[in-house]
């Protein structure tokens, strides 16, 4: 004979809705907290990037101004030297004096060009350093933050 199970002998698991609601609420609260933390980190990172870009822009502006002023000064010096040389050539009394003036002028212009190139190199190197410093600092800071997390 086969035993038949009836509703009195079968046990069904009970379902407690209050425990499930508490678990869902805890899960949702954790998700909200994680979202707030992620937003805070994103906001902080964005603000730091904005500051770095503003600082970089200011460095670019200042460096380009320095380079422009250096260029104008070099062009002015070269033009004045050229006009002074022309005046000297016009006042020359002999061909040997013209050759001497020309040789002297070319030597001076070469020496001045070397000095100007060194000045430009120094200003450019400073500009590169000034422009890259804020971005480099921001990148290093973000890597330190990533390593800490």
Short mmCIF file of C-alpha atoms in Angstrom, two decimals:
data_model
loop_
_atom_site.label_atom_id
_atom_site.label_comp_id
_atom_site.label_asym_id
_atom_site.label_seq_id
_atom_site.Cartn_x
_atom_site.Cartn_y
_atom_site.Cartn_z
CA UNK A 1 0.00 0.00 0.00
CA UNK A 2 1.32 3.42 -0.88
CA UNK A 3 1.28 6.17 1.55
CA UNK A 4 -0.17 9.33 0.28
CA UNK A 5 1.00 12.55 1.67
CA UNK A 6 -1.57 15.02 2.68
CA UNK A 7 -1.34 18.70 3.48
CA UNK A 8 -1.03 17.86 7.14
CA UNK A 9 2.16 15.85 6.65
CA UNK A 10 3.94 18.09 4.10
CA UNK A 11 5.88 21.02 5.48
CA UNK A 12 6.23 24.10 3.36
CA UNK A 13 8.98 26.63 4.04
CA UNK A 14 7.74 29.81 5.52
CA UNK A 15 8.37 33.11 3.84
CA UNK A 16 9.07 36.08 6.07
CA UNK A 17 8.54 39.25 4.00
CA UNK A 18 9.94 41.54 6.70
CA UNK A 19 13.38 39.87 6.57
CA UNK A 20 13.44 40.11 2.79
CA UNK A 21 12.48 43.79 2.90
CA UNK A 22 15.28 44.44 5.40
CA UNK A 23 17.81 42.70 3.14
CA UNK A 24 16.64 44.63 0.08
CA UNK A 25 16.81 47.91 2.04
CA UNK A 26 20.35 47.09 3.26
CA UNK A 27 21.43 46.23 -0.28
CA UNK A 28 19.92 49.47 -1.63
CA UNK A 29 21.55 51.55 1.12
CA UNK A 30 24.95 50.00 0.40
CA UNK A 31 24.46 50.71 -3.31
CA UNK A 32 23.56 54.34 -2.60
CA UNK A 33 26.56 54.75 -0.30
CA UNK A 34 28.90 53.28 -2.92
CA UNK A 35 27.40 55.56 -5.56
CA UNK A 36 27.94 58.60 -3.32
CA UNK A 37 31.56 57.60 -2.74
CA UNK A 38 32.14 57.05 -6.46
CA UNK A 39 30.55 60.42 -7.26
CA UNK A 40 32.67 62.12 -4.62
CA UNK A 41 35.86 60.61 -6.04
CA UNK A 42 34.82 61.55 -9.58
CA UNK A 43 33.99 65.10 -8.50
CA UNK A 44 37.31 65.46 -6.68
CA UNK A 45 39.21 64.07 -9.66
CA UNK A 46 37.40 66.40 -12.04
CA UNK A 47 38.12 69.43 -9.86
CA UNK A 48 41.79 68.49 -9.62
CA UNK A 49 41.99 68.01 -13.39
CA UNK A 50 40.35 71.39 -13.93
CA UNK A 51 42.85 73.06 -11.58
CA UNK A 52 45.73 71.33 -13.37
CA UNK A 53 44.44 72.50 -16.75
CA UNK A 54 43.98 76.05 -15.52
CA UNK A 55 47.50 76.07 -14.10
CA UNK A 56 48.83 74.60 -17.34
CA UNK A 57 47.00 77.20 -19.40
CA UNK A 58 48.45 79.98 -17.26
CA UNK A 59 51.93 78.50 -17.65
CA UNK A 60 51.47 78.29 -21.44
CA UNK A 61 50.32 81.91 -21.54
CA UNK A 62 53.26 83.13 -19.46
CA UNK A 63 55.78 81.01 -21.36
CA UNK A 64 54.51 82.11 -24.75
CA UNK A 65 54.66 85.71 -23.58
CA UNK A 66 58.28 85.24 -22.46
CA UNK A 67 59.19 83.58 -25.74
CA UNK A 68 57.45 86.32 -27.75
CA UNK A 69 59.30 89.04 -25.85
CA UNK A 70 62.60 87.23 -26.36
CA UNK A 71 61.85 86.90 -30.09
CA UNK A 72 60.97 90.59 -30.42
CA UNK A 73 64.15 91.59 -28.59
CA UNK A 74 66.26 89.38 -30.86
CA UNK A 75 64.58 90.73 -34.00
CA UNK A 76 65.09 94.31 -32.80
CA UNK A 77 68.77 93.68 -32.03
CA UNK A 78 69.29 92.03 -35.42
CA UNK A 79 67.54 94.88 -37.26
CA UNK A 80 69.53 97.55 -35.40
CA UNK A 81 72.76 95.70 -36.13
CA UNK A 82 71.81 95.44 -39.80
CA UNK A 83 71.04 99.16 -40.07
CA UNK A 84 74.23 100.09 -38.22
CA UNK A 85 76.17 97.87 -40.63
CA UNK A 86 74.55 99.54 -43.65
CA UNK A 87 75.47 102.97 -42.28
CA UNK A 88 79.04 101.81 -41.79
CA UNK A 89 79.17 100.39 -45.33
CA UNK A 90 77.86 103.65 -46.80
CA UNK A 91 80.61 105.53 -44.98
CA UNK A 92 83.34 103.15 -46.16
CA UNK A 93 86.10 104.81 -48.20
CA UNK A 94 87.73 101.77 -49.79
CA UNK A 95 87.03 98.23 -50.88
CA UNK A 96 89.33 96.85 -48.17
CA UNK A 97 87.33 98.75 -45.54
CA UNK A 98 84.07 97.25 -46.94
CA UNK A 99 85.57 93.75 -46.77
CA UNK A 100 86.76 94.37 -43.21
CA UNK A 101 83.37 95.76 -42.14
CA UNK A 102 81.57 92.82 -43.76
CA UNK A 103 83.85 90.24 -42.11
CA UNK A 104 83.44 91.88 -38.73
CA UNK A 105 79.67 92.12 -39.17
CA UNK A 106 79.31 88.46 -40.14
CA UNK A 107 81.45 87.34 -37.21
CA UNK A 108 79.42 89.47 -34.77
CA UNK A 109 76.13 88.25 -36.25
CA UNK A 110 77.26 84.63 -35.92
CA UNK A 111 78.28 85.13 -32.29
CA UNK A 112 75.03 86.96 -31.55
CA UNK A 113 73.00 84.21 -33.26
CA UNK A 114 74.66 81.58 -31.08
CA UNK A 115 73.90 83.64 -27.96
CA UNK A 116 70.29 84.14 -29.08
CA UNK A 117 69.88 80.43 -29.77
CA UNK A 118 71.12 79.66 -26.24
CA UNK A 119 68.65 82.16 -24.82
CA UNK A 120 65.80 80.64 -26.82
CA UNK A 121 66.83 77.16 -25.69
CA UNK A 122 66.81 78.24 -22.03
CA UNK A 123 63.41 79.95 -22.34
CA UNK A 124 61.96 76.96 -24.19
CA UNK A 125 63.30 74.46 -21.64
CA UNK A 126 61.82 76.54 -18.81
CA UNK A 127 58.52 76.75 -20.69
CA UNK A 128 58.36 72.99 -21.17
CA UNK A 129 59.08 72.43 -17.50
CA UNK A 130 56.53 75.03 -16.36
CA UNK A 131 53.83 73.70 -18.68
CA UNK A 132 54.35 70.04 -17.83
CA UNK A 133 54.66 70.49 -14.05
CA UNK A 134 50.89 70.78 -13.23
CA UNK A 135 49.90 67.86 -15.44
CA UNK A 136 52.75 65.73 -14.09
CA UNK A 137 51.70 66.51 -10.50
CA UNK A 138 48.06 65.65 -11.26
CA UNK A 139 49.01 62.34 -12.89
CA UNK A 140 51.30 61.41 -10.01
CA UNK A 141 48.57 62.26 -7.51
CA UNK A 142 46.02 60.16 -9.37
CA UNK A 143 48.42 57.19 -9.48
CA UNK A 144 49.05 57.52 -5.75
CA UNK A 145 45.29 57.58 -5.19
CA UNK A 146 44.82 54.53 -7.41
CA UNK A 147 47.52 52.60 -5.53
CA UNK A 148 45.93 53.50 -2.19
CA UNK A 149 42.52 52.31 -3.37
#
